[in-house]
Amino acid sequence: MPQSLVLLAALYVSGIVPAAADGPVGGGVGMQAVEAEIEAPASPVPLLWKVSDEDNSVYLLGSFHLLKADDHPLSEDIEVAFEDAERLAFEVPPEQVDDPANATLFLQAAAYADGRRLSDVVPPEAHAKLVAMLDQAGMPAAAFETFEPWFVNLTLVLGMAQPMGFSGAHGLDQHFMKRAKAAGKPSIGLESIERQVAVLDGTPMDEQVASLVELVDDPAALAEQLTKLHEAWRSGDAATLQQVAIDEMKEKTPESYRMINVERNQAWLPQLRAMLDESDSDDVLVVVGAMHLLGEDGLVEGLRDAGYGVERICSACEQGMGE
Protein backbone atom coordinates (compact mmCIF):
# COMPACT_ATOMS: atom_id res chain seq x y z
CA MET A 1 0.00 0.00 0.00
CA PRO A 2 1.42 3.43 -0.84
CA GLN A 3 2.60 4.67 2.51
CA SER A 4 1.31 8.20 1.99
CA LEU A 5 -2.09 6.92 3.10
CA VAL A 6 -1.05 6.18 6.65
CA LEU A 7 1.88 8.54 6.93
CA LEU A 8 -0.07 11.64 5.99
CA ALA A 9 -2.22 11.10 9.06
CA ALA A 10 0.24 9.55 11.47
CA LEU A 11 3.84 10.40 10.77
CA TYR A 12 4.41 13.13 8.18
CA VAL A 13 2.00 15.99 8.66
CA SER A 14 0.78 17.56 11.85
CA GLY A 15 -2.53 15.70 11.92
CA ILE A 16 -4.38 18.98 12.25
CA VAL A 17 -7.50 18.15 10.25
CA PRO A 18 -10.80 19.91 10.93
CA ALA A 19 -13.84 18.05 12.19
CA ALA A 20 -15.39 18.37 8.75
CA ALA A 21 -12.73 16.03 7.47
CA ASP A 22 -12.57 13.36 10.17
CA GLY A 23 -16.15 13.21 11.28
CA PRO A 24 -18.10 11.50 8.50
CA VAL A 25 -16.44 8.12 8.71
CA GLY A 26 -15.61 8.00 12.39
CA GLY A 27 -17.47 4.74 12.79
CA GLY A 28 -14.78 2.73 11.07
CA VAL A 29 -15.53 2.41 7.37
CA GLY A 30 -14.69 -1.02 6.02
CA MET A 31 -12.72 -2.00 9.10
CA GLN A 32 -11.96 -5.71 8.89
CA ALA A 33 -9.08 -6.06 11.32
CA VAL A 34 -8.61 -5.31 14.98
CA GLU A 35 -5.29 -4.21 16.38
CA ALA A 36 -3.55 -6.99 18.26
CA GLU A 37 -2.65 -6.53 21.89
CA ILE A 38 1.07 -5.95 22.26
CA GLU A 39 3.34 -5.96 25.23
CA ALA A 40 5.05 -2.62 25.40
CA PRO A 41 7.11 -0.73 27.93
CA ALA A 42 5.20 1.50 30.33
CA SER A 43 6.30 4.48 28.26
CA PRO A 44 7.16 4.49 24.55
CA VAL A 45 10.85 4.40 23.73
CA PRO A 46 11.52 7.91 22.41
CA LEU A 47 12.76 8.91 19.00
CA LEU A 48 14.72 11.80 20.49
CA TRP A 49 17.98 13.40 19.40
CA LYS A 50 20.02 16.22 20.89
CA VAL A 51 21.82 18.50 18.44
CA SER A 52 24.39 20.87 19.92
CA ASP A 53 26.86 23.57 19.08
CA GLU A 54 29.11 25.49 21.44
CA ASP A 55 26.44 27.27 23.46
CA ASN A 56 23.00 25.63 23.13
CA SER A 57 21.06 22.59 21.99
CA VAL A 58 18.06 21.67 19.87
CA TYR A 59 16.14 18.53 20.80
CA LEU A 60 14.44 16.72 17.90
CA LEU A 61 11.46 14.62 18.97
CA GLY A 62 9.78 12.29 16.47
CA SER A 63 6.02 12.45 16.82
CA PHE A 64 3.29 9.98 15.92
CA HIS A 65 0.45 12.39 15.26
CA LEU A 66 -2.25 9.85 16.10
CA LEU A 67 -1.69 8.17 19.46
CA LYS A 68 -3.66 6.31 22.12
CA ALA A 69 -4.37 7.24 25.71
CA ASP A 70 -2.09 4.45 26.95
CA ASP A 71 0.86 5.88 25.00
CA HIS A 72 1.13 8.25 27.95
CA PRO A 73 2.96 8.93 30.23
CA LEU A 74 5.96 9.65 28.07
CA SER A 75 9.57 8.69 28.63
CA GLU A 76 11.54 10.49 31.30
CA ASP A 77 14.05 11.39 28.58
CA ILE A 78 11.34 13.47 26.88
CA GLU A 79 10.33 15.07 30.15
CA VAL A 80 13.93 16.15 30.77
CA ALA A 81 14.15 17.63 27.27
CA PHE A 82 10.91 19.55 27.78
CA GLU A 83 12.09 20.95 31.10
CA ASP A 84 15.46 21.93 29.62
CA ALA A 85 13.94 23.73 26.64
CA GLU A 86 13.16 27.42 26.88
CA ARG A 87 11.17 27.33 23.62
CA LEU A 88 9.32 24.80 21.46
CA ALA A 89 8.78 24.45 17.73
CA PHE A 90 6.17 22.42 15.86
CA GLU A 91 5.32 21.82 12.22
CA VAL A 92 2.63 24.51 12.35
CA PRO A 93 2.08 27.30 14.88
CA PRO A 94 -0.04 26.22 17.87
CA GLU A 95 -2.38 29.18 17.42
CA GLN A 96 -3.42 27.76 14.04
CA VAL A 97 -4.52 24.40 15.43
CA ASP A 98 -7.95 25.45 16.62
CA ASP A 99 -8.55 28.11 13.99
CA PRO A 100 -12.18 27.75 12.81
CA ALA A 101 -10.99 28.73 9.33
CA ASN A 102 -9.14 25.39 9.01
CA ALA A 103 -12.30 23.59 7.89
CA THR A 104 -12.85 26.00 5.03
CA LEU A 105 -9.16 25.89 4.12
CA PHE A 106 -9.16 22.10 3.79
CA LEU A 107 -12.44 21.93 1.92
CA GLN A 108 -11.46 24.62 -0.56
CA ALA A 109 -8.09 22.98 -1.22
CA ALA A 110 -9.72 19.58 -1.69
CA ALA A 111 -12.11 20.82 -4.38
CA TYR A 112 -11.32 20.23 -8.05
CA ALA A 113 -10.16 23.32 -9.90
CA ASP A 114 -11.21 21.99 -13.30
CA GLY A 115 -14.75 20.81 -12.62
CA ARG A 116 -13.92 17.12 -12.43
CA ARG A 117 -15.42 14.80 -9.82
CA LEU A 118 -14.06 11.88 -7.84
CA SER A 119 -15.79 9.39 -10.14
CA ASP A 120 -13.95 10.99 -13.07
CA VAL A 121 -10.48 10.27 -11.69
CA VAL A 122 -10.96 6.98 -9.81
CA PRO A 123 -11.38 3.77 -11.86
CA PRO A 124 -14.98 2.52 -11.92
CA GLU A 125 -14.31 -0.70 -9.99
CA ALA A 126 -12.51 1.14 -7.19
CA HIS A 127 -15.16 3.85 -7.10
CA ALA A 128 -17.86 1.19 -6.69
CA LYS A 129 -15.96 -0.28 -3.73
CA LEU A 130 -15.66 3.18 -2.19
CA VAL A 131 -19.39 3.75 -2.57
CA ALA A 132 -20.06 0.41 -0.86
CA MET A 133 -17.74 1.35 2.02
CA LEU A 134 -19.48 4.66 2.52
CA ASP A 135 -22.93 3.08 2.26
CA GLN A 136 -21.93 0.61 4.97
CA ALA A 137 -21.09 3.57 7.20
CA GLY A 138 -24.37 5.29 6.38
CA MET A 139 -22.68 8.06 4.42
CA PRO A 140 -23.82 9.17 0.94
CA ALA A 141 -21.02 8.79 -1.57
CA ALA A 142 -22.19 11.98 -3.22
CA ALA A 143 -20.80 13.91 -0.26
CA PHE A 144 -17.27 12.94 -1.40
CA GLU A 145 -17.71 13.42 -5.15
CA THR A 146 -16.40 16.99 -5.14
CA PHE A 147 -13.21 16.15 -3.23
CA GLU A 148 -9.82 15.10 -4.56
CA PRO A 149 -8.43 11.66 -3.60
CA TRP A 150 -5.86 12.99 -1.10
CA PHE A 151 -8.66 14.43 1.01
CA VAL A 152 -10.78 11.28 0.74
CA ASN A 153 -7.71 9.20 1.65
CA LEU A 154 -6.99 11.29 4.71
CA THR A 155 -10.63 11.29 5.78
CA LEU A 156 -10.90 7.52 5.51
CA VAL A 157 -7.62 6.94 7.37
CA LEU A 158 -8.69 9.15 10.26
CA GLY A 159 -12.12 7.57 10.35
CA MET A 160 -10.64 4.07 10.46
CA ALA A 161 -8.06 5.01 13.09
CA GLN A 162 -10.64 6.27 15.58
CA PRO A 163 -12.21 2.89 16.49
CA MET A 164 -8.67 1.53 16.93
CA GLY A 165 -8.20 4.06 19.73
CA PHE A 166 -6.05 6.57 17.85
CA SER A 167 -6.65 10.29 18.25
CA GLY A 168 -4.83 13.46 17.34
CA ALA A 169 -5.64 14.72 20.83
CA HIS A 170 -3.17 12.16 22.22
CA GLY A 171 -0.46 12.92 19.63
CA LEU A 172 2.78 14.47 20.78
CA ASP A 173 2.12 17.70 18.91
CA GLN A 174 -1.09 18.66 20.66
CA HIS A 175 0.19 17.25 23.95
CA PHE A 176 3.19 19.55 23.99
CA MET A 177 1.36 22.52 22.55
CA LYS A 178 -0.88 22.42 25.60
CA ARG A 179 2.00 21.88 28.00
CA ALA A 180 4.07 24.68 26.51
CA LYS A 181 1.16 27.07 26.88
CA ALA A 182 0.57 26.02 30.49
CA ALA A 183 4.28 26.43 31.27
CA GLY A 184 4.51 29.81 29.56
CA LYS A 185 7.08 28.60 27.05
CA PRO A 186 7.01 30.36 23.65
CA SER A 187 6.18 28.15 20.66
CA ILE A 188 6.50 28.62 16.91
CA GLY A 189 5.70 26.73 13.72
CA LEU A 190 8.20 25.74 11.05
CA GLU A 191 5.56 26.30 8.38
CA SER A 192 2.01 27.57 8.13
CA ILE A 193 -1.10 25.41 7.97
CA GLU A 194 -1.67 26.93 4.53
CA ARG A 195 1.70 25.61 3.37
CA GLN A 196 0.96 22.17 4.78
CA VAL A 197 -2.39 21.94 3.05
CA ALA A 198 -0.86 23.18 -0.21
CA VAL A 199 1.68 20.34 -0.09
CA LEU A 200 -1.05 17.74 0.35
CA ASP A 201 -3.12 19.30 -2.41
CA GLY A 202 -0.12 19.44 -4.72
CA THR A 203 0.76 15.74 -4.65
CA PRO A 204 0.40 14.06 -8.07
CA MET A 205 -3.10 12.93 -8.99
CA ASP A 206 -1.92 9.50 -10.12
CA GLU A 207 -0.30 8.85 -6.74
CA GLN A 208 -3.39 10.10 -4.93
CA VAL A 209 -5.56 7.76 -6.97
CA ALA A 210 -3.20 4.81 -6.46
CA SER A 211 -3.40 5.26 -2.69
CA LEU A 212 -7.18 5.44 -2.70
CA VAL A 213 -7.51 2.40 -4.97
CA GLU A 214 -5.31 0.30 -2.69
CA LEU A 215 -7.23 1.44 0.36
CA VAL A 216 -10.63 0.45 -0.97
CA ASP A 217 -9.23 -2.80 -2.38
CA ASP A 218 -8.06 -3.93 1.07
CA PRO A 219 -9.14 -1.78 4.03
CA ALA A 220 -7.81 -4.35 6.50
CA ALA A 221 -4.29 -3.73 5.21
CA LEU A 222 -4.55 -0.16 6.45
CA ALA A 223 -5.30 -1.32 9.99
CA GLU A 224 -2.37 -3.72 9.85
CA GLN A 225 -0.04 -1.05 8.51
CA LEU A 226 -1.06 1.51 11.10
CA THR A 227 -0.57 -1.07 13.84
CA LYS A 228 2.88 -1.99 12.54
CA LEU A 229 3.97 1.64 12.35
CA HIS A 230 2.63 2.35 15.81
CA GLU A 231 4.43 -0.64 17.29
CA ALA A 232 7.69 0.46 15.68
CA TRP A 233 7.23 4.01 16.97
CA ARG A 234 6.41 2.77 20.48
CA SER A 235 9.53 0.64 20.58
CA GLY A 236 11.73 3.44 19.22
CA ASP A 237 12.68 1.24 16.28
CA ALA A 238 14.05 3.77 13.82
CA ALA A 239 15.33 1.08 11.45
CA THR A 240 11.91 -0.55 11.04
CA LEU A 241 10.18 2.79 10.61
CA GLN A 242 12.62 3.71 7.87
CA GLN A 243 12.16 0.38 6.12
CA VAL A 244 8.38 0.15 6.41
CA ALA A 245 7.63 3.81 5.83
CA ILE A 246 10.36 5.79 4.13
CA ASP A 247 11.76 3.12 1.81
CA GLU A 248 8.33 1.95 0.65
CA MET A 249 6.99 5.45 0.17
CA LYS A 250 10.05 6.44 -1.86
CA GLU A 251 9.46 3.44 -4.10
CA LYS A 252 5.66 3.58 -4.47
CA THR A 253 4.85 7.29 -4.34
CA PRO A 254 8.19 8.99 -5.01
CA GLU A 255 6.88 12.44 -5.94
CA SER A 256 4.63 12.59 -2.87
CA TYR A 257 7.63 11.57 -0.78
CA ARG A 258 9.74 14.33 -2.29
CA MET A 259 7.09 16.98 -1.69
CA ILE A 260 5.92 15.84 1.74
CA ASN A 261 9.27 14.92 3.23
CA VAL A 262 12.35 16.08 1.33
CA GLU A 263 11.26 19.59 0.33
CA ARG A 264 9.80 20.37 3.73
CA ASN A 265 12.90 19.09 5.53
CA GLN A 266 15.07 21.27 3.32
CA ALA A 267 12.90 24.27 4.19
CA TRP A 268 13.13 23.53 7.91
CA LEU A 269 16.88 22.90 8.16
CA PRO A 270 17.89 26.60 7.91
CA GLN A 271 15.42 27.39 10.69
CA LEU A 272 16.91 24.70 12.92
CA ARG A 273 20.42 25.89 12.19
CA ALA A 274 19.39 29.43 13.12
CA MET A 275 18.15 28.13 16.48
CA LEU A 276 21.68 26.87 17.11
CA ASP A 277 23.73 29.62 15.46
CA GLU A 278 21.77 32.70 16.49
CA SER A 279 21.05 31.82 20.13
CA ASP A 280 23.57 32.15 22.93
CA SER A 281 21.70 30.06 25.49
CA ASP A 282 18.13 29.04 24.64
CA ASP A 283 17.53 25.34 24.13
CA VAL A 284 14.63 24.37 21.86
CA LEU A 285 12.42 21.26 21.73
CA VAL A 286 11.30 20.58 18.15
CA VAL A 287 8.35 18.20 17.75
CA VAL A 288 7.73 16.97 14.19
CA GLY A 289 6.51 13.80 12.51
CA ALA A 290 8.97 10.96 13.14
CA MET A 291 9.71 10.35 9.47
CA HIS A 292 11.07 13.88 9.12
CA LEU A 293 13.94 12.84 11.38
CA LEU A 294 14.96 9.54 9.80
CA GLY A 295 16.95 8.42 6.79
CA GLU A 296 19.40 10.18 4.51
CA ASP A 297 16.87 12.94 3.78
CA GLY A 298 16.03 13.41 7.46
CA LEU A 299 16.71 16.34 9.74
CA VAL A 300 19.06 14.35 11.97
CA GLU A 301 21.44 13.54 9.11
CA GLY A 302 21.02 17.02 7.68
CA LEU A 303 22.26 18.63 10.88
CA ARG A 304 24.99 16.03 11.36
CA ASP A 305 26.23 16.72 7.83
CA ALA A 306 26.28 20.44 8.68
CA GLY A 307 28.84 19.73 11.40
CA TYR A 308 26.75 19.84 14.58
CA GLY A 309 27.18 17.35 17.39
CA VAL A 310 24.30 14.85 17.29
CA GLU A 311 23.41 12.17 19.82
CA ARG A 312 20.34 10.04 20.34
CA ILE A 313 18.85 10.38 23.82
CA CYS A 314 17.42 7.00 24.75
CA SER A 315 17.87 5.53 28.21
CA ALA A 316 15.71 2.56 27.20
CA CYS A 317 18.03 1.85 24.28
CA GLU A 318 20.94 1.56 26.70
CA GLN A 319 18.90 -1.03 28.58
CA GLY A 320 18.26 -3.01 25.39
CA MET A 321 14.60 -1.93 24.98
CA GLY A 322 14.97 0.14 21.82
CA GLU A 323 16.66 -0.22 18.46
Tab-separated table of C-alpha atoms in Angstrom:
chain	number	residue	atom	x	y	z
A	1	MET	CA	0.000	0.000	0.000
A	2	PRO	CA	1.416	3.428	-0.837
A	3	GLN	CA	2.604	4.675	2.508
A	4	SER	CA	1.311	8.204	1.988
A	5	LEU	CA	-2.094	6.917	3.095
A	6	VAL	CA	-1.047	6.178	6.647
A	7	LEU	CA	1.876	8.538	6.929
A	8	LEU	CA	-0.075	11.638	5.988
A	9	ALA	CA	-2.220	11.104	9.059
A	10	ALA	CA	0.241	9.548	11.473
A	11	LEU	CA	3.840	10.400	10.768
A	12	TYR	CA	4.409	13.128	8.181
A	13	VAL	CA	1.995	15.994	8.661
A	14	SER	CA	0.782	17.563	11.848
A	15	GLY	CA	-2.527	15.697	11.923
A	16	ILE	CA	-4.383	18.983	12.254
A	17	VAL	CA	-7.497	18.154	10.250
A	18	PRO	CA	-10.801	19.912	10.925
A	19	ALA	CA	-13.841	18.053	12.188
A	20	ALA	CA	-15.391	18.367	8.748
A	21	ALA	CA	-12.727	16.033	7.473
A	22	ASP	CA	-12.566	13.363	10.167
A	23	GLY	CA	-16.150	13.212	11.277
A	24	PRO	CA	-18.105	11.498	8.501
A	25	VAL	CA	-16.445	8.115	8.710
A	26	GLY	CA	-15.606	7.997	12.388
A	27	GLY	CA	-17.470	4.737	12.791
A	28	GLY	CA	-14.775	2.734	11.065
A	29	VAL	CA	-15.529	2.408	7.375
A	30	GLY	CA	-14.689	-1.024	6.015
A	31	MET	CA	-12.720	-1.997	9.102
A	32	GLN	CA	-11.959	-5.711	8.889
A	33	ALA	CA	-9.084	-6.057	11.316
A	34	VAL	CA	-8.613	-5.310	14.979
A	35	GLU	CA	-5.291	-4.209	16.381
A	36	ALA	CA	-3.555	-6.986	18.262
A	37	GLU	CA	-2.652	-6.534	21.887
A	38	ILE	CA	1.065	-5.948	22.261
A	39	GLU	CA	3.338	-5.962	25.229
A	40	ALA	CA	5.051	-2.624	25.395
A	41	PRO	CA	7.105	-0.726	27.926
A	42	ALA	CA	5.201	1.502	30.327
A	43	SER	CA	6.298	4.479	28.264
A	44	PRO	CA	7.155	4.490	24.547
A	45	VAL	CA	10.849	4.400	23.733
A	46	PRO	CA	11.517	7.914	22.414
A	47	LEU	CA	12.756	8.915	19.001
A	48	LEU	CA	14.724	11.803	20.493
A	49	TRP	CA	17.981	13.399	19.403
A	50	LYS	CA	20.015	16.221	20.889
A	51	VAL	CA	21.822	18.497	18.439
A	52	SER	CA	24.390	20.871	19.924
A	53	ASP	CA	26.856	23.566	19.078
A	54	GLU	CA	29.105	25.488	21.442
A	55	ASP	CA	26.437	27.266	23.460
A	56	ASN	CA	23.004	25.633	23.135
A	57	SER	CA	21.057	22.586	21.986
A	58	VAL	CA	18.057	21.667	19.872
A	59	TYR	CA	16.135	18.533	20.802
A	60	LEU	CA	14.444	16.717	17.905
A	61	LEU	CA	11.462	14.616	18.966
A	62	GLY	CA	9.784	12.294	16.465
A	63	SER	CA	6.016	12.451	16.817
A	64	PHE	CA	3.288	9.984	15.919
A	65	HIS	CA	0.452	12.393	15.262
A	66	LEU	CA	-2.254	9.846	16.104
A	67	LEU	CA	-1.690	8.173	19.463
A	68	LYS	CA	-3.660	6.305	22.116
A	69	ALA	CA	-4.369	7.243	25.705
A	70	ASP	CA	-2.094	4.451	26.947
A	71	ASP	CA	0.858	5.880	25.004
A	72	HIS	CA	1.126	8.252	27.952
A	73	PRO	CA	2.956	8.926	30.233
A	74	LEU	CA	5.960	9.646	28.069
A	75	SER	CA	9.573	8.686	28.630
A	76	GLU	CA	11.538	10.493	31.299
A	77	ASP	CA	14.046	11.392	28.577
A	78	ILE	CA	11.344	13.468	26.880
A	79	GLU	CA	10.328	15.067	30.148
A	80	VAL	CA	13.927	16.148	30.770
A	81	ALA	CA	14.149	17.635	27.270
A	82	PHE	CA	10.909	19.554	27.784
A	83	GLU	CA	12.090	20.950	31.100
A	84	ASP	CA	15.457	21.927	29.618
A	85	ALA	CA	13.944	23.733	26.638
A	86	GLU	CA	13.160	27.425	26.884
A	87	ARG	CA	11.174	27.327	23.617
A	88	LEU	CA	9.320	24.802	21.465
A	89	ALA	CA	8.778	24.451	17.729
A	90	PHE	CA	6.172	22.424	15.857
A	91	GLU	CA	5.318	21.818	12.223
A	92	VAL	CA	2.631	24.505	12.346
A	93	PRO	CA	2.076	27.301	14.883
A	94	PRO	CA	-0.041	26.224	17.869
A	95	GLU	CA	-2.382	29.180	17.417
A	96	GLN	CA	-3.424	27.762	14.043
A	97	VAL	CA	-4.516	24.397	15.433
A	98	ASP	CA	-7.948	25.447	16.624
A	99	ASP	CA	-8.555	28.112	13.990
A	100	PRO	CA	-12.184	27.753	12.812
A	101	ALA	CA	-10.987	28.727	9.334
A	102	ASN	CA	-9.144	25.394	9.007
A	103	ALA	CA	-12.300	23.589	7.893
A	104	THR	CA	-12.847	25.999	5.032
A	105	LEU	CA	-9.160	25.892	4.124
A	106	PHE	CA	-9.160	22.101	3.789
A	107	LEU	CA	-12.442	21.928	1.916
A	108	GLN	CA	-11.458	24.625	-0.562
A	109	ALA	CA	-8.094	22.985	-1.215
A	110	ALA	CA	-9.721	19.580	-1.689
A	111	ALA	CA	-12.107	20.821	-4.384
A	112	TYR	CA	-11.319	20.234	-8.054
A	113	ALA	CA	-10.161	23.325	-9.897
A	114	ASP	CA	-11.208	21.990	-13.301
A	115	GLY	CA	-14.749	20.809	-12.618
A	116	ARG	CA	-13.925	17.117	-12.430
A	117	ARG	CA	-15.425	14.802	-9.822
A	118	LEU	CA	-14.062	11.877	-7.840
A	119	SER	CA	-15.787	9.391	-10.140
A	120	ASP	CA	-13.953	10.987	-13.072
A	121	VAL	CA	-10.479	10.272	-11.687
A	122	VAL	CA	-10.960	6.982	-9.808
A	123	PRO	CA	-11.378	3.775	-11.863
A	124	PRO	CA	-14.985	2.524	-11.917
A	125	GLU	CA	-14.310	-0.697	-9.987
A	126	ALA	CA	-12.506	1.136	-7.186
A	127	HIS	CA	-15.159	3.846	-7.097
A	128	ALA	CA	-17.862	1.187	-6.686
A	129	LYS	CA	-15.962	-0.275	-3.731
A	130	LEU	CA	-15.658	3.184	-2.193
A	131	VAL	CA	-19.390	3.747	-2.569
A	132	ALA	CA	-20.057	0.405	-0.862
A	133	MET	CA	-17.740	1.350	2.025
A	134	LEU	CA	-19.483	4.656	2.524
A	135	ASP	CA	-22.934	3.083	2.262
A	136	GLN	CA	-21.927	0.611	4.969
A	137	ALA	CA	-21.093	3.570	7.196
A	138	GLY	CA	-24.373	5.290	6.381
A	139	MET	CA	-22.681	8.060	4.425
A	140	PRO	CA	-23.818	9.172	0.943
A	141	ALA	CA	-21.017	8.785	-1.574
A	142	ALA	CA	-22.193	11.983	-3.221
A	143	ALA	CA	-20.796	13.906	-0.257
A	144	PHE	CA	-17.275	12.938	-1.403
A	145	GLU	CA	-17.708	13.424	-5.148
A	146	THR	CA	-16.397	16.991	-5.143
A	147	PHE	CA	-13.210	16.146	-3.227
A	148	GLU	CA	-9.821	15.100	-4.556
A	149	PRO	CA	-8.425	11.662	-3.605
A	150	TRP	CA	-5.859	12.994	-1.103
A	151	PHE	CA	-8.663	14.429	1.014
A	152	VAL	CA	-10.776	11.283	0.737
A	153	ASN	CA	-7.706	9.199	1.649
A	154	LEU	CA	-6.988	11.290	4.709
A	155	THR	CA	-10.632	11.294	5.780
A	156	LEU	CA	-10.896	7.522	5.510
A	157	VAL	CA	-7.622	6.940	7.371
A	158	LEU	CA	-8.689	9.148	10.258
A	159	GLY	CA	-12.125	7.565	10.347
A	160	MET	CA	-10.643	4.065	10.457
A	161	ALA	CA	-8.063	5.007	13.085
A	162	GLN	CA	-10.643	6.272	15.577
A	163	PRO	CA	-12.213	2.892	16.492
A	164	MET	CA	-8.673	1.532	16.934
A	165	GLY	CA	-8.204	4.059	19.732
A	166	PHE	CA	-6.054	6.574	17.848
A	167	SER	CA	-6.650	10.293	18.251
A	168	GLY	CA	-4.829	13.460	17.340
A	169	ALA	CA	-5.643	14.723	20.827
A	170	HIS	CA	-3.166	12.161	22.219
A	171	GLY	CA	-0.464	12.917	19.626
A	172	LEU	CA	2.778	14.470	20.784
A	173	ASP	CA	2.116	17.697	18.905
A	174	GLN	CA	-1.090	18.659	20.656
A	175	HIS	CA	0.191	17.245	23.950
A	176	PHE	CA	3.195	19.547	23.988
A	177	MET	CA	1.359	22.518	22.547
A	178	LYS	CA	-0.881	22.421	25.603
A	179	ARG	CA	2.000	21.880	27.996
A	180	ALA	CA	4.066	24.684	26.511
A	181	LYS	CA	1.157	27.072	26.876
A	182	ALA	CA	0.573	26.016	30.485
A	183	ALA	CA	4.278	26.429	31.275
A	184	GLY	CA	4.507	29.809	29.558
A	185	LYS	CA	7.081	28.599	27.049
A	186	PRO	CA	7.011	30.358	23.646
A	187	SER	CA	6.178	28.151	20.663
A	188	ILE	CA	6.503	28.622	16.909
A	189	GLY	CA	5.699	26.728	13.716
A	190	LEU	CA	8.203	25.735	11.053
A	191	GLU	CA	5.556	26.299	8.381
A	192	SER	CA	2.008	27.565	8.134
A	193	ILE	CA	-1.100	25.409	7.975
A	194	GLU	CA	-1.674	26.927	4.528
A	195	ARG	CA	1.697	25.608	3.373
A	196	GLN	CA	0.960	22.165	4.784
A	197	VAL	CA	-2.393	21.939	3.049
A	198	ALA	CA	-0.857	23.179	-0.205
A	199	VAL	CA	1.676	20.345	-0.094
A	200	LEU	CA	-1.053	17.739	0.349
A	201	ASP	CA	-3.120	19.297	-2.410
A	202	GLY	CA	-0.124	19.435	-4.720
A	203	THR	CA	0.763	15.738	-4.654
A	204	PRO	CA	0.401	14.058	-8.074
A	205	MET	CA	-3.096	12.926	-8.992
A	206	ASP	CA	-1.917	9.501	-10.120
A	207	GLU	CA	-0.299	8.850	-6.739
A	208	GLN	CA	-3.388	10.104	-4.930
A	209	VAL	CA	-5.561	7.762	-6.966
A	210	ALA	CA	-3.201	4.805	-6.462
A	211	SER	CA	-3.395	5.263	-2.690
A	212	LEU	CA	-7.179	5.441	-2.699
A	213	VAL	CA	-7.507	2.403	-4.966
A	214	GLU	CA	-5.307	0.297	-2.694
A	215	LEU	CA	-7.232	1.441	0.359
A	216	VAL	CA	-10.634	0.451	-0.968
A	217	ASP	CA	-9.231	-2.800	-2.376
A	218	ASP	CA	-8.057	-3.934	1.066
A	219	PRO	CA	-9.138	-1.784	4.028
A	220	ALA	CA	-7.810	-4.353	6.501
A	221	ALA	CA	-4.291	-3.733	5.214
A	222	LEU	CA	-4.552	-0.160	6.452
A	223	ALA	CA	-5.301	-1.317	9.989
A	224	GLU	CA	-2.375	-3.724	9.848
A	225	GLN	CA	-0.040	-1.054	8.507
A	226	LEU	CA	-1.061	1.507	11.096
A	227	THR	CA	-0.566	-1.067	13.845
A	228	LYS	CA	2.881	-1.987	12.536
A	229	LEU	CA	3.970	1.636	12.346
A	230	HIS	CA	2.626	2.351	15.814
A	231	GLU	CA	4.431	-0.639	17.293
A	232	ALA	CA	7.691	0.459	15.684
A	233	TRP	CA	7.228	4.007	16.968
A	234	ARG	CA	6.413	2.775	20.484
A	235	SER	CA	9.530	0.636	20.580
A	236	GLY	CA	11.729	3.436	19.222
A	237	ASP	CA	12.679	1.240	16.276
A	238	ALA	CA	14.051	3.765	13.816
A	239	ALA	CA	15.327	1.079	11.447
A	240	THR	CA	11.911	-0.554	11.043
A	241	LEU	CA	10.175	2.793	10.611
A	242	GLN	CA	12.617	3.711	7.871
A	243	GLN	CA	12.155	0.379	6.116
A	244	VAL	CA	8.378	0.155	6.413
A	245	ALA	CA	7.634	3.806	5.833
A	246	ILE	CA	10.356	5.787	4.126
A	247	ASP	CA	11.761	3.119	1.810
A	248	GLU	CA	8.330	1.948	0.646
A	249	MET	CA	6.993	5.451	0.170
A	250	LYS	CA	10.052	6.441	-1.856
A	251	GLU	CA	9.457	3.442	-4.101
A	252	LYS	CA	5.664	3.579	-4.473
A	253	THR	CA	4.847	7.292	-4.335
A	254	PRO	CA	8.194	8.995	-5.014
A	255	GLU	CA	6.881	12.439	-5.939
A	256	SER	CA	4.632	12.591	-2.875
A	257	TYR	CA	7.629	11.566	-0.777
A	258	ARG	CA	9.740	14.330	-2.291
A	259	MET	CA	7.089	16.980	-1.685
A	260	ILE	CA	5.921	15.836	1.741
A	261	ASN	CA	9.270	14.923	3.228
A	262	VAL	CA	12.346	16.081	1.330
A	263	GLU	CA	11.262	19.590	0.330
A	264	ARG	CA	9.800	20.369	3.735
A	265	ASN	CA	12.896	19.086	5.530
A	266	GLN	CA	15.070	21.274	3.316
A	267	ALA	CA	12.900	24.268	4.193
A	268	TRP	CA	13.134	23.525	7.906
A	269	LEU	CA	16.875	22.903	8.158
A	270	PRO	CA	17.889	26.597	7.908
A	271	GLN	CA	15.423	27.391	10.692
A	272	LEU	CA	16.905	24.695	12.922
A	273	ARG	CA	20.422	25.891	12.190
A	274	ALA	CA	19.386	29.428	13.119
A	275	MET	CA	18.152	28.129	16.482
A	276	LEU	CA	21.678	26.870	17.109
A	277	ASP	CA	23.727	29.615	15.462
A	278	GLU	CA	21.774	32.698	16.492
A	279	SER	CA	21.053	31.815	20.129
A	280	ASP	CA	23.569	32.148	22.931
A	281	SER	CA	21.704	30.058	25.494
A	282	ASP	CA	18.134	29.042	24.645
A	283	ASP	CA	17.527	25.342	24.125
A	284	VAL	CA	14.630	24.365	21.862
A	285	LEU	CA	12.424	21.258	21.728
A	286	VAL	CA	11.303	20.583	18.146
A	287	VAL	CA	8.345	18.201	17.746
A	288	VAL	CA	7.731	16.972	14.189
A	289	GLY	CA	6.515	13.799	12.513
A	290	ALA	CA	8.968	10.959	13.137
A	291	MET	CA	9.708	10.353	9.467
A	292	HIS	CA	11.073	13.877	9.117
A	293	LEU	CA	13.944	12.842	11.380
A	294	LEU	CA	14.962	9.538	9.801
A	295	GLY	CA	16.954	8.418	6.787
A	296	GLU	CA	19.403	10.179	4.514
A	297	ASP	CA	16.869	12.935	3.783
A	298	GLY	CA	16.027	13.407	7.464
A	299	LEU	CA	16.707	16.341	9.745
A	300	VAL	CA	19.063	14.346	11.973
A	301	GLU	CA	21.438	13.541	9.106
A	302	GLY	CA	21.020	17.024	7.676
A	303	LEU	CA	22.258	18.628	10.881
A	304	ARG	CA	24.988	16.033	11.364
A	305	ASP	CA	26.233	16.717	7.829
A	306	ALA	CA	26.284	20.439	8.680
A	307	GLY	CA	28.843	19.734	11.404
A	308	TYR	CA	26.755	19.835	14.583
A	309	GLY	CA	27.177	17.346	17.388
A	310	VAL	CA	24.296	14.855	17.288
A	311	GLU	CA	23.415	12.165	19.815
A	312	ARG	CA	20.340	10.040	20.338
A	313	ILE	CA	18.854	10.381	23.825
A	314	CYS	CA	17.419	6.999	24.751
A	315	SER	CA	17.867	5.528	28.211
A	316	ALA	CA	15.710	2.561	27.205
A	317	CYS	CA	18.027	1.847	24.276
A	318	GLU	CA	20.936	1.564	26.698
A	319	GLN	CA	18.903	-1.027	28.580
A	320	GLY	CA	18.263	-3.006	25.394
A	321	MET	CA	14.603	-1.927	24.983
A	322	GLY	CA	14.970	0.143	21.817
A	323	GLU	CA	16.663	-0.217	18.457
